[in-house]
Amino acid sequence: MRGKKILLGISLVLASVLVFAGTSFCQTAHVMKKLSDHVYLYGVEKDFAPTNSFGANCGVIVGTDAVLVVDTLISAKDAEKFRAEILKLTDKPIKYVVNTHYHLDHAWGNEVFERNGAVVIGHENSRVAAPKSEYGLAHYNDFGLTSADMEGTVLKFPTVTFWNSMRVDLGGGVLVDLSYPGASHTDGSITALVTPDKALFLGDILFTKCHPYLGEGDIPSWIKVLANFERTKAAFIIPGHGPLSTIADIKDMEAYLKDFAFFAKTMLFMKGQQDAVSLAQQFLKKLPQQGRNELSGFVESSLREKYLPKGVLGVLEKK
Ligand SMILES: [Zn+2]
């Protein structure tokens, strides 16, 4: 039930996300960029529409024996395009898919890779979140997606899971260390650190230059997790959404979470129950960090999910 409400909450904001996407964003497709000897980033900086996987970043890590993919986008169609781009880079087998967490824009393309021989790896809490994804795919149009967008999309969940950490050896000294840093964006959000390239994939623990979705977040724990990454020696910091990032972006995200929690508690205390739409408008004026213009609809969904009492607008109950 909680999963259902979370998904409904996300879906409720999509109208505004879509309007924003339609008016403000140029349609920039995902592109592959080489970051270092073994690491590629497949991402966008401008198009955060649902039909473009909300601008989710993916990674490709190439060893001498195998390839590991970080996240698989929102649909079979997008995953097929992503896979075709990988096949242009290397003829090594894509043996592993890692899901940084279970959310649609990071995991609904899994089947394309699994069908072609990859094993899907994730945190144990991402595996047990499967029913939430099943509900979400059954209601894909709530997310602003059409049957054409989702054609051929079949859910596949991690079959290899871990609790704390795990290492994948891709050959030639290329290692991918997967870690669970504690609860943050979800209770199963993990990171991937590539050696020797010093590339750190943070998934949706970090949103840079866009608003984060906080609805399932453990805010106090998330802030601690981010604080620990302030000491990272990584040469490349890859957020779940947004451009290549720096330690300043990690600090900014901490400040955002603190501000958001403070504003939410204060405003709700001072003003009592309000509708999420007007609160979100006020929040957008109060949360100016680093030009977070993209994904502004998440402000409203985060408020609904995280802070507003159930049924403030009666909307969640109607569906
Ligand atoms: Zn997410």
PDB file of C-alpha atoms and ligand atoms in Angstrom:
ATOM      1  CA  MET A   1       0.000   0.000   0.000  1.00  0.00           C
ATOM      2  CA  ARG A   2       2.830   2.331   0.886  1.00  0.00           C
ATOM      3  CA  GLY A   3       4.430   1.545  -2.454  1.00  0.00           C
ATOM      4  CA  LYS A   4       1.177   2.269  -4.218  1.00  0.00           C
ATOM      5  CA  LYS A   5       0.909   5.650  -2.540  1.00  0.00           C
ATOM      6  CA  ILE A   6       4.495   6.496  -3.331  1.00  0.00           C
ATOM      7  CA  LEU A   7       3.922   5.758  -6.980  1.00  0.00           C
ATOM      8  CA  LEU A   8       0.691   7.697  -6.999  1.00  0.00           C
ATOM      9  CA  GLY A   9       2.488  10.591  -5.393  1.00  0.00           C
ATOM     10  CA  ILE A  10       5.145  10.565  -8.073  1.00  0.00           C
ATOM     11  CA  SER A  11       2.528  10.357 -10.774  1.00  0.00           C
ATOM     12  CA  LEU A  12       0.573  13.309  -9.446  1.00  0.00           C
ATOM     13  CA  VAL A  13       3.359  15.710 -10.249  1.00  0.00           C
ATOM     14  CA  LEU A  14       3.961  14.555 -13.749  1.00  0.00           C
ATOM     15  CA  ALA A  15       1.520  16.930 -15.335  1.00  0.00           C
ATOM     16  CA  SER A  16       3.651  19.825 -14.148  1.00  0.00           C
ATOM     17  CA  VAL A  17       6.868  18.041 -15.083  1.00  0.00           C
ATOM     18  CA  LEU A  18       5.486  17.443 -18.557  1.00  0.00           C
ATOM     19  CA  VAL A  19       4.337  20.998 -19.027  1.00  0.00           C
ATOM     20  CA  PHE A  20       7.733  22.178 -17.956  1.00  0.00           C
ATOM     21  CA  ALA A  21       9.436  19.682 -20.229  1.00  0.00           C
ATOM     22  CA  GLY A  22       7.325  20.759 -23.156  1.00  0.00           C
ATOM     23  CA  THR A  23       8.066  24.438 -22.786  1.00  0.00           C
ATOM     24  CA  SER A  24      11.530  24.718 -21.365  1.00  0.00           C
ATOM     25  CA  PHE A  25      13.676  21.839 -22.509  1.00  0.00           C
ATOM     26  CA  CYS A  26      15.220  21.158 -25.807  1.00  0.00           C
ATOM     27  CA  GLN A  27      14.964  17.477 -26.673  1.00  0.00           C
ATOM     28  CA  THR A  28      18.492  16.357 -26.032  1.00  0.00           C
ATOM     29  CA  ALA A  29      19.021  12.631 -26.337  1.00  0.00           C
ATOM     30  CA  HIS A  30      21.340  10.579 -24.141  1.00  0.00           C
ATOM     31  CA  VAL A  31      24.905  10.587 -25.399  1.00  0.00           C
ATOM     32  CA  MET A  32      27.917   8.451 -24.537  1.00  0.00           C
ATOM     33  CA  LYS A  33      30.947  10.275 -23.143  1.00  0.00           C
ATOM     34  CA  LYS A  34      34.283   8.724 -22.318  1.00  0.00           C
ATOM     35  CA  LEU A  35      35.406   9.778 -18.833  1.00  0.00           C
ATOM     36  CA  SER A  36      38.543   7.689 -18.442  1.00  0.00           C
ATOM     37  CA  ASP A  37      40.282   4.557 -19.739  1.00  0.00           C
ATOM     38  CA  HIS A  38      37.504   2.193 -18.635  1.00  0.00           C
ATOM     39  CA  VAL A  39      34.531   4.377 -17.786  1.00  0.00           C
ATOM     40  CA  TYR A  40      31.831   5.973 -19.912  1.00  0.00           C
ATOM     41  CA  LEU A  41      28.894   8.156 -18.887  1.00  0.00           C
ATOM     42  CA  TYR A  42      25.650   7.806 -20.841  1.00  0.00           C
ATOM     43  CA  GLY A  43      23.577  10.815 -19.916  1.00  0.00           C
ATOM     44  CA  VAL A  44      21.844  14.054 -20.783  1.00  0.00           C
ATOM     45  CA  GLU A  45      22.206  17.480 -19.310  1.00  0.00           C
ATOM     46  CA  LYS A  46      19.053  19.111 -20.590  1.00  0.00           C
ATOM     47  CA  ASP A  47      16.110  16.819 -21.228  1.00  0.00           C
ATOM     48  CA  PHE A  48      14.553  15.603 -17.996  1.00  0.00           C
ATOM     49  CA  ALA A  49      11.208  14.564 -19.457  1.00  0.00           C
ATOM     50  CA  PRO A  50       9.706  11.227 -18.336  1.00  0.00           C
ATOM     51  CA  THR A  51      10.047   9.964 -21.892  1.00  0.00           C
ATOM     52  CA  ASN A  52      13.752  10.607 -21.578  1.00  0.00           C
ATOM     53  CA  SER A  53      14.079   8.648 -18.332  1.00  0.00           C
ATOM     54  CA  PHE A  54      13.852  11.900 -16.321  1.00  0.00           C
ATOM     55  CA  GLY A  55      17.405  12.553 -17.527  1.00  0.00           C
ATOM     56  CA  ALA A  56      18.826   9.604 -15.572  1.00  0.00           C
ATOM     57  CA  ASN A  57      22.547   8.969 -15.924  1.00  0.00           C
ATOM     58  CA  CYS A  58      23.950   5.523 -16.726  1.00  0.00           C
ATOM     59  CA  GLY A  59      27.481   4.194 -16.706  1.00  0.00           C
ATOM     60  CA  VAL A  60      29.496   1.714 -18.736  1.00  0.00           C
ATOM     61  CA  ILE A  61      32.631   0.142 -17.276  1.00  0.00           C
ATOM     62  CA  VAL A  62      34.841  -1.918 -19.560  1.00  0.00           C
ATOM     63  CA  GLY A  63      37.422  -4.415 -18.310  1.00  0.00           C
ATOM     64  CA  THR A  64      39.496  -6.897 -20.310  1.00  0.00           C
ATOM     65  CA  ASP A  65      36.998  -9.709 -19.646  1.00  0.00           C
ATOM     66  CA  ALA A  66      33.620  -8.090 -19.184  1.00  0.00           C
ATOM     67  CA  VAL A  67      31.479  -4.981 -19.238  1.00  0.00           C
ATOM     68  CA  LEU A  68      29.374  -3.713 -16.336  1.00  0.00           C
ATOM     69  CA  VAL A  69      26.447  -1.346 -16.887  1.00  0.00           C
ATOM     70  CA  VAL A  70      25.232   1.029 -14.176  1.00  0.00           C
ATOM     71  CA  ASP A  71      21.435   1.492 -14.488  1.00  0.00           C
ATOM     72  CA  THR A  72      19.249   0.768 -17.500  1.00  0.00           C
ATOM     73  CA  LEU A  73      16.788   3.667 -18.045  1.00  0.00           C
ATOM     74  CA  ILE A  74      13.007   3.638 -18.125  1.00  0.00           C
ATOM     75  CA  SER A  75      12.003   1.311 -20.957  1.00  0.00           C
ATOM     76  CA  ALA A  76      13.069  -1.469 -23.280  1.00  0.00           C
ATOM     77  CA  LYS A  77      13.259   1.072 -26.087  1.00  0.00           C
ATOM     78  CA  ASP A  78      15.688   3.326 -24.220  1.00  0.00           C
ATOM     79  CA  ALA A  79      17.701   0.342 -22.998  1.00  0.00           C
ATOM     80  CA  GLU A  80      18.001  -0.989 -26.567  1.00  0.00           C
ATOM     81  CA  LYS A  81      19.409   2.371 -27.702  1.00  0.00           C
ATOM     82  CA  PHE A  82      21.800   2.390 -24.758  1.00  0.00           C
ATOM     83  CA  ARG A  83      22.934  -1.180 -25.508  1.00  0.00           C
ATOM     84  CA  ALA A  84      23.498  -0.316 -29.172  1.00  0.00           C
ATOM     85  CA  GLU A  85      25.795   2.529 -28.096  1.00  0.00           C
ATOM     86  CA  ILE A  86      27.754   0.159 -25.830  1.00  0.00           C
ATOM     87  CA  LEU A  87      28.209  -2.320 -28.686  1.00  0.00           C
ATOM     88  CA  LYS A  88      29.894   0.485 -30.653  1.00  0.00           C
ATOM     89  CA  LEU A  89      32.485   0.856 -27.869  1.00  0.00           C
ATOM     90  CA  THR A  90      33.483  -2.723 -27.203  1.00  0.00           C
ATOM     91  CA  ASP A  91      32.958  -6.341 -28.154  1.00  0.00           C
ATOM     92  CA  LYS A  92      33.490  -7.546 -24.577  1.00  0.00           C
ATOM     93  CA  PRO A  93      30.416  -9.261 -23.141  1.00  0.00           C
ATOM     94  CA  ILE A  94      28.032  -7.186 -21.020  1.00  0.00           C
ATOM     95  CA  LYS A  95      27.996  -9.571 -18.078  1.00  0.00           C
ATOM     96  CA  TYR A  96      26.684  -7.357 -15.310  1.00  0.00           C
ATOM     97  CA  VAL A  97      23.978  -4.771 -14.739  1.00  0.00           C
ATOM     98  CA  VAL A  98      23.990  -2.827 -11.478  1.00  0.00           C
ATOM     99  CA  ASN A  99      20.860  -0.991 -10.343  1.00  0.00           C
ATOM    100  CA  THR A 100      21.784   1.933  -8.104  1.00  0.00           C
ATOM    101  CA  HIS A 101      18.185   1.569  -6.803  1.00  0.00           C
ATOM    102  CA  TYR A 102      14.867   0.173  -7.962  1.00  0.00           C
ATOM    103  CA  HIS A 103      13.251   3.325  -9.406  1.00  0.00           C
ATOM    104  CA  LEU A 104      11.761   3.140 -12.899  1.00  0.00           C
ATOM    105  CA  ASP A 105      14.208   5.473 -14.617  1.00  0.00           C
ATOM    106  CA  HIS A 106      17.132   3.371 -13.377  1.00  0.00           C
ATOM    107  CA  ALA A 107      15.866  -0.201 -13.649  1.00  0.00           C
ATOM    108  CA  TRP A 108      13.041  -0.744 -16.115  1.00  0.00           C
ATOM    109  CA  GLY A 109      15.447  -1.456 -18.967  1.00  0.00           C
ATOM    110  CA  ASN A 110      17.029  -4.404 -17.104  1.00  0.00           C
ATOM    111  CA  GLU A 111      15.391  -7.098 -19.221  1.00  0.00           C
ATOM    112  CA  VAL A 112      17.118  -5.951 -22.414  1.00  0.00           C
ATOM    113  CA  PHE A 113      20.490  -6.660 -20.838  1.00  0.00           C
ATOM    114  CA  GLU A 114      19.419  -9.804 -18.990  1.00  0.00           C
ATOM    115  CA  ARG A 115      17.988 -11.276 -22.214  1.00  0.00           C
ATOM    116  CA  ASN A 116      21.424 -10.742 -23.737  1.00  0.00           C
ATOM    117  CA  GLY A 117      23.298 -12.517 -20.986  1.00  0.00           C
ATOM    118  CA  ALA A 118      23.783 -10.052 -18.123  1.00  0.00           C
ATOM    119  CA  VAL A 119      23.102 -10.747 -14.462  1.00  0.00           C
ATOM    120  CA  VAL A 120      21.323  -7.962 -12.565  1.00  0.00           C
ATOM    121  CA  ILE A 121      22.914  -6.916  -9.263  1.00  0.00           C
ATOM    122  CA  GLY A 122      21.390  -4.672  -6.616  1.00  0.00           C
ATOM    123  CA  HIS A 123      20.852  -4.114  -2.936  1.00  0.00           C
ATOM    124  CA  GLU A 124      18.580  -6.627  -1.241  1.00  0.00           C
ATOM    125  CA  ASN A 125      16.074  -3.839  -0.498  1.00  0.00           C
ATOM    126  CA  SER A 126      15.858  -3.096  -4.230  1.00  0.00           C
ATOM    127  CA  ARG A 127      14.962  -6.716  -4.919  1.00  0.00           C
ATOM    128  CA  VAL A 128      12.177  -6.749  -2.356  1.00  0.00           C
ATOM    129  CA  ALA A 129      10.788  -3.508  -3.838  1.00  0.00           C
ATOM    130  CA  ALA A 130       9.642  -5.527  -6.883  1.00  0.00           C
ATOM    131  CA  PRO A 131       5.893  -5.161  -6.148  1.00  0.00           C
ATOM    132  CA  LYS A 132       6.217  -1.371  -6.256  1.00  0.00           C
ATOM    133  CA  SER A 133       7.741  -1.612  -9.722  1.00  0.00           C
ATOM    134  CA  GLU A 134       5.054  -4.038 -10.875  1.00  0.00           C
ATOM    135  CA  TYR A 135       2.387  -1.606  -9.742  1.00  0.00           C
ATOM    136  CA  GLY A 136       4.221   1.251 -11.440  1.00  0.00           C
ATOM    137  CA  LEU A 137       4.549  -0.487 -14.793  1.00  0.00           C
ATOM    138  CA  ALA A 138       0.865  -1.430 -14.703  1.00  0.00           C
ATOM    139  CA  HIS A 139       0.121   2.311 -14.365  1.00  0.00           C
ATOM    140  CA  TYR A 140       2.795   3.707 -16.662  1.00  0.00           C
ATOM    141  CA  ASN A 141       0.593   6.493 -17.969  1.00  0.00           C
ATOM    142  CA  ASP A 142       0.509   7.982 -14.465  1.00  0.00           C
ATOM    143  CA  PHE A 143       4.176   8.783 -15.111  1.00  0.00           C
ATOM    144  CA  GLY A 144       3.511  10.553 -18.406  1.00  0.00           C
ATOM    145  CA  LEU A 145       4.469   7.519 -20.473  1.00  0.00           C
ATOM    146  CA  THR A 146       2.501   6.028 -23.367  1.00  0.00           C
ATOM    147  CA  SER A 147       2.048   2.453 -24.552  1.00  0.00           C
ATOM    148  CA  ALA A 148       4.398   3.291 -27.424  1.00  0.00           C
ATOM    149  CA  ASP A 149       7.046   4.452 -24.942  1.00  0.00           C
ATOM    150  CA  MET A 150       6.735   1.258 -22.926  1.00  0.00           C
ATOM    151  CA  GLU A 151       6.398  -1.236 -25.761  1.00  0.00           C
ATOM    152  CA  GLY A 152       8.343  -4.409 -25.019  1.00  0.00           C
ATOM    153  CA  THR A 153       9.237  -3.328 -21.472  1.00  0.00           C
ATOM    154  CA  VAL A 154       9.363  -6.310 -19.119  1.00  0.00           C
ATOM    155  CA  LEU A 155      10.474  -5.979 -15.513  1.00  0.00           C
ATOM    156  CA  LYS A 156      13.476  -7.910 -14.286  1.00  0.00           C
ATOM    157  CA  PHE A 157      14.774  -7.574 -10.751  1.00  0.00           C
ATOM    158  CA  PRO A 158      18.212  -8.128  -9.236  1.00  0.00           C
ATOM    159  CA  THR A 159      18.998 -11.829  -8.892  1.00  0.00           C
ATOM    160  CA  VAL A 160      22.310 -11.183  -7.156  1.00  0.00           C
ATOM    161  CA  THR A 161      21.924  -8.976  -4.099  1.00  0.00           C
ATOM    162  CA  PHE A 162      23.985  -7.795  -1.162  1.00  0.00           C
ATOM    163  CA  TRP A 163      23.579  -5.892   2.094  1.00  0.00           C
ATOM    164  CA  ASN A 164      26.798  -3.955   2.661  1.00  0.00           C
ATOM    165  CA  SER A 165      29.317  -4.292  -0.118  1.00  0.00           C
ATOM    166  CA  MET A 166      30.358  -6.354  -3.094  1.00  0.00           C
ATOM    167  CA  ARG A 167      33.226  -6.304  -5.588  1.00  0.00           C
ATOM    168  CA  VAL A 168      32.982  -7.123  -9.291  1.00  0.00           C
ATOM    169  CA  ASP A 169      36.252  -7.868 -11.139  1.00  0.00           C
ATOM    170  CA  LEU A 170      35.992  -7.027 -14.848  1.00  0.00           C
ATOM    171  CA  GLY A 171      39.528  -8.159 -15.681  1.00  0.00           C
ATOM    172  CA  GLY A 172      42.717  -6.211 -16.365  1.00  0.00           C
ATOM    173  CA  GLY A 173      42.676  -4.717 -12.879  1.00  0.00           C
ATOM    174  CA  VAL A 174      39.321  -3.000 -13.397  1.00  0.00           C
ATOM    175  CA  LEU A 175      37.300  -3.379 -10.217  1.00  0.00           C
ATOM    176  CA  VAL A 176      33.856  -2.088  -9.341  1.00  0.00           C
ATOM    177  CA  ASP A 177      33.168  -1.741  -5.635  1.00  0.00           C
ATOM    178  CA  LEU A 178      29.482  -1.600  -4.810  1.00  0.00           C
ATOM    179  CA  SER A 179      28.592  -0.186  -1.409  1.00  0.00           C
ATOM    180  CA  TYR A 180      25.526   0.500   0.649  1.00  0.00           C
ATOM    181  CA  PRO A 181      26.273   3.720   2.558  1.00  0.00           C
ATOM    182  CA  GLY A 182      23.072   3.649   4.642  1.00  0.00           C
ATOM    183  CA  ALA A 183      19.536   4.769   3.891  1.00  0.00           C
ATOM    184  CA  SER A 184      19.270   7.845   1.681  1.00  0.00           C
ATOM    185  CA  HIS A 185      17.137   8.420  -1.430  1.00  0.00           C
ATOM    186  CA  THR A 186      15.720   4.922  -0.863  1.00  0.00           C
ATOM    187  CA  ASP A 187      16.533   2.203   1.640  1.00  0.00           C
ATOM    188  CA  GLY A 188      18.418   0.338  -1.089  1.00  0.00           C
ATOM    189  CA  SER A 189      20.412   3.076  -2.832  1.00  0.00           C
ATOM    190  CA  ILE A 190      23.974   1.974  -3.517  1.00  0.00           C
ATOM    191  CA  THR A 191      27.140   3.474  -4.978  1.00  0.00           C
ATOM    192  CA  ALA A 192      29.686   2.118  -7.449  1.00  0.00           C
ATOM    193  CA  LEU A 193      33.360   3.088  -7.280  1.00  0.00           C
ATOM    194  CA  VAL A 194      35.563   2.121 -10.222  1.00  0.00           C
ATOM    195  CA  THR A 195      39.260   1.360  -9.720  1.00  0.00           C
ATOM    196  CA  PRO A 196      41.731   2.454 -11.034  1.00  0.00           C
ATOM    197  CA  ASP A 197      39.701   5.194 -12.722  1.00  0.00           C
ATOM    198  CA  LYS A 198      38.413   6.748  -9.479  1.00  0.00           C
ATOM    199  CA  ALA A 199      34.922   7.151 -10.936  1.00  0.00           C
ATOM    200  CA  LEU A 200      32.157   7.257  -8.353  1.00  0.00           C
ATOM    201  CA  PHE A 201      28.555   6.616  -9.375  1.00  0.00           C
ATOM    202  CA  LEU A 202      26.260   7.960  -6.668  1.00  0.00           C
ATOM    203  CA  GLY A 203      22.890   7.203  -8.271  1.00  0.00           C
ATOM    204  CA  ASP A 204      20.073   9.314  -6.869  1.00  0.00           C
ATOM    205  CA  ILE A 205      21.941   9.936  -3.640  1.00  0.00           C
ATOM    206  CA  LEU A 206      23.058  13.014  -5.581  1.00  0.00           C
ATOM    207  CA  PHE A 207      20.913  15.189  -7.861  1.00  0.00           C
ATOM    208  CA  THR A 208      22.921  18.026  -9.384  1.00  0.00           C
ATOM    209  CA  LYS A 209      21.305  21.151 -10.865  1.00  0.00           C
ATOM    210  CA  CYS A 210      17.846  19.608 -10.578  1.00  0.00           C
ATOM    211  CA  HIS A 211      15.348  19.010  -7.798  1.00  0.00           C
ATOM    212  CA  PRO A 212      15.591  15.641  -6.061  1.00  0.00           C
ATOM    213  CA  TYR A 213      12.704  13.307  -5.323  1.00  0.00           C
ATOM    214  CA  LEU A 214      12.630  12.981  -1.528  1.00  0.00           C
ATOM    215  CA  GLY A 215       9.376  11.086  -1.054  1.00  0.00           C
ATOM    216  CA  GLU A 216      10.987   7.831   0.022  1.00  0.00           C
ATOM    217  CA  GLY A 217      14.084   9.443   1.490  1.00  0.00           C
ATOM    218  CA  ASP A 218      15.446   9.060   4.997  1.00  0.00           C
ATOM    219  CA  ILE A 219      16.527  12.697   5.271  1.00  0.00           C
ATOM    220  CA  PRO A 220      18.712  12.579   8.450  1.00  0.00           C
ATOM    221  CA  SER A 221      20.514   9.458   7.260  1.00  0.00           C
ATOM    222  CA  TRP A 222      20.806  10.845   3.710  1.00  0.00           C
ATOM    223  CA  ILE A 223      22.547  13.980   5.047  1.00  0.00           C
ATOM    224  CA  LYS A 224      25.064  11.795   6.922  1.00  0.00           C
ATOM    225  CA  VAL A 225      25.665   9.692   3.822  1.00  0.00           C
ATOM    226  CA  LEU A 226      26.396  12.822   1.772  1.00  0.00           C
ATOM    227  CA  ALA A 227      28.689  14.212   4.485  1.00  0.00           C
ATOM    228  CA  ASN A 228      30.795  11.051   4.257  1.00  0.00           C
ATOM    229  CA  PHE A 229      31.218  11.542   0.513  1.00  0.00           C
ATOM    230  CA  GLU A 230      32.614  15.042   1.085  1.00  0.00           C
ATOM    231  CA  ARG A 231      35.941  13.302   1.685  1.00  0.00           C
ATOM    232  CA  THR A 232      35.885  11.318  -1.526  1.00  0.00           C
ATOM    233  CA  LYS A 233      39.061  11.246  -3.583  1.00  0.00           C
ATOM    234  CA  ALA A 234      37.099  10.359  -6.703  1.00  0.00           C
ATOM    235  CA  ALA A 235      38.213  12.012  -9.919  1.00  0.00           C
ATOM    236  CA  PHE A 236      34.718  11.731 -11.390  1.00  0.00           C
ATOM    237  CA  ILE A 237      31.509  12.086  -9.380  1.00  0.00           C
ATOM    238  CA  ILE A 238      28.458  10.984 -11.359  1.00  0.00           C
ATOM    239  CA  PRO A 239      25.026  11.942  -9.955  1.00  0.00           C
ATOM    240  CA  GLY A 240      21.799  10.072 -10.704  1.00  0.00           C
ATOM    241  CA  HIS A 241      20.560  13.132 -12.589  1.00  0.00           C
ATOM    242  CA  GLY A 242      22.522  16.142 -13.765  1.00  0.00           C
ATOM    243  CA  PRO A 243      26.046  16.862 -14.993  1.00  0.00           C
ATOM    244  CA  LEU A 244      29.360  15.527 -13.697  1.00  0.00           C
ATOM    245  CA  SER A 245      29.651  16.848 -10.176  1.00  0.00           C
ATOM    246  CA  THR A 246      32.042  18.080  -7.535  1.00  0.00           C
ATOM    247  CA  ILE A 247      32.298  18.008  -3.759  1.00  0.00           C
ATOM    248  CA  ALA A 248      30.618  21.440  -3.811  1.00  0.00           C
ATOM    249  CA  ASP A 249      27.580  19.780  -5.409  1.00  0.00           C
ATOM    250  CA  ILE A 250      27.536  17.166  -2.635  1.00  0.00           C
ATOM    251  CA  LYS A 251      27.596  19.941  -0.023  1.00  0.00           C
ATOM    252  CA  ASP A 252      24.860  21.786  -1.888  1.00  0.00           C
ATOM    253  CA  MET A 253      22.693  18.675  -1.828  1.00  0.00           C
ATOM    254  CA  GLU A 254      23.174  18.406   1.947  1.00  0.00           C
ATOM    255  CA  ALA A 255      22.122  22.053   2.299  1.00  0.00           C
ATOM    256  CA  TYR A 256      19.102  21.430   0.103  1.00  0.00           C
ATOM    257  CA  LEU A 257      17.939  18.504   2.218  1.00  0.00           C
ATOM    258  CA  LYS A 258      18.393  20.483   5.435  1.00  0.00           C
ATOM    259  CA  ASP A 259      16.539  23.485   4.012  1.00  0.00           C
ATOM    260  CA  PHE A 260      13.764  21.375   2.613  1.00  0.00           C
ATOM    261  CA  ALA A 261      13.170  19.571   5.900  1.00  0.00           C
ATOM    262  CA  PHE A 262      13.326  22.831   7.856  1.00  0.00           C
ATOM    263  CA  PHE A 263      10.953  24.681   5.540  1.00  0.00           C
ATOM    264  CA  ALA A 264       8.538  21.792   5.439  1.00  0.00           C
ATOM    265  CA  LYS A 265       8.332  21.434   9.203  1.00  0.00           C
ATOM    266  CA  THR A 266       8.184  25.182   9.821  1.00  0.00           C
ATOM    267  CA  MET A 267       5.592  25.943   7.196  1.00  0.00           C
ATOM    268  CA  LEU A 268       3.386  23.062   8.166  1.00  0.00           C
ATOM    269  CA  PHE A 269       3.649  24.032  11.818  1.00  0.00           C
ATOM    270  CA  MET A 270       2.959  27.720  11.154  1.00  0.00           C
ATOM    271  CA  LYS A 271       0.287  27.343   8.570  1.00  0.00           C
ATOM    272  CA  GLY A 272      -1.259  23.999   9.249  1.00  0.00           C
ATOM    273  CA  GLN A 273      -2.493  21.846   6.456  1.00  0.00           C
ATOM    274  CA  GLN A 274      -2.048  23.389   3.068  1.00  0.00           C
ATOM    275  CA  ASP A 275      -2.362  21.997  -0.351  1.00  0.00           C
ATOM    276  CA  ALA A 276       0.831  20.697  -1.862  1.00  0.00           C
ATOM    277  CA  VAL A 277       0.500  22.825  -4.981  1.00  0.00           C
ATOM    278  CA  SER A 278       0.740  26.173  -3.180  1.00  0.00           C
ATOM    279  CA  LEU A 279       3.392  24.877  -0.788  1.00  0.00           C
ATOM    280  CA  ALA A 280       5.476  23.696  -3.715  1.00  0.00           C
ATOM    281  CA  GLN A 281       5.277  27.148  -5.291  1.00  0.00           C
ATOM    282  CA  GLN A 282       6.563  28.713  -2.071  1.00  0.00           C
ATOM    283  CA  PHE A 283       9.310  26.122  -1.814  1.00  0.00           C
ATOM    284  CA  LEU A 284      10.520  26.790  -5.310  1.00  0.00           C
ATOM    285  CA  LYS A 285      11.223  30.376  -4.246  1.00  0.00           C
ATOM    286  CA  LYS A 286      13.011  29.252  -1.088  1.00  0.00           C
ATOM    287  CA  LEU A 287      15.252  26.565  -2.597  1.00  0.00           C
ATOM    288  CA  PRO A 288      17.503  28.389  -5.035  1.00  0.00           C
ATOM    289  CA  GLN A 289      20.616  26.206  -4.745  1.00  0.00           C
ATOM    290  CA  GLN A 290      22.776  26.101  -7.830  1.00  0.00           C
ATOM    291  CA  GLY A 291      20.078  26.711 -10.388  1.00  0.00           C
ATOM    292  CA  ARG A 292      17.989  23.644  -9.730  1.00  0.00           C
ATOM    293  CA  ASN A 293      15.487  24.322 -12.448  1.00  0.00           C
ATOM    294  CA  GLU A 294      14.940  20.803 -13.757  1.00  0.00           C
ATOM    295  CA  LEU A 295      12.482  18.333 -12.213  1.00  0.00           C
ATOM    296  CA  SER A 296      10.715  21.046 -10.228  1.00  0.00           C
ATOM    297  CA  GLY A 297       7.631  18.792 -10.061  1.00  0.00           C
ATOM    298  CA  PHE A 298       9.502  16.659  -7.549  1.00  0.00           C
ATOM    299  CA  VAL A 299       9.177  19.448  -4.972  1.00  0.00           C
ATOM    300  CA  GLU A 300       5.446  18.845  -4.883  1.00  0.00           C
ATOM    301  CA  SER A 301       5.661  15.062  -4.882  1.00  0.00           C
ATOM    302  CA  SER A 302       8.289  15.126  -2.141  1.00  0.00           C
ATOM    303  CA  LEU A 303       6.048  17.338  -0.009  1.00  0.00           C
ATOM    304  CA  ARG A 304       3.074  15.076  -0.526  1.00  0.00           C
ATOM    305  CA  GLU A 305       4.937  11.888   0.224  1.00  0.00           C
ATOM    306  CA  LYS A 306       7.192  13.008   2.984  1.00  0.00           C
ATOM    307  CA  TYR A 307       5.499  15.749   4.935  1.00  0.00           C
ATOM    308  CA  LEU A 308       1.810  16.247   4.262  1.00  0.00           C
ATOM    309  CA  PRO A 309      -0.686  14.256   6.261  1.00  0.00           C
ATOM    310  CA  LYS A 310      -2.547  11.671   4.251  1.00  0.00           C
ATOM    311  CA  GLY A 311      -5.338  12.963   2.095  1.00  0.00           C
ATOM    312  CA  VAL A 312      -4.639  16.693   2.482  1.00  0.00           C
ATOM    313  CA  LEU A 313      -6.187  17.134  -0.913  1.00  0.00           C
ATOM    314  CA  GLY A 314      -8.048  13.890  -0.899  1.00  0.00           C
ATOM    315  CA  VAL A 315      -6.262  13.090  -4.110  1.00  0.00           C
ATOM    316  CA  LEU A 316      -4.312  10.076  -2.970  1.00  0.00           C
ATOM    317  CA  GLU A 317      -7.471   8.413  -1.758  1.00  0.00           C
ATOM    318  CA  LYS A 318      -9.394   9.030  -4.958  1.00  0.00           C
ATOM    319  CA  LYS A 319      -7.300   6.763  -7.147  1.00  0.00           C
TER     320      LYS A 319
HETATM  321 ZN    ZN B   1      15.362   7.588  -7.841  1.00  0.00          ZN
END
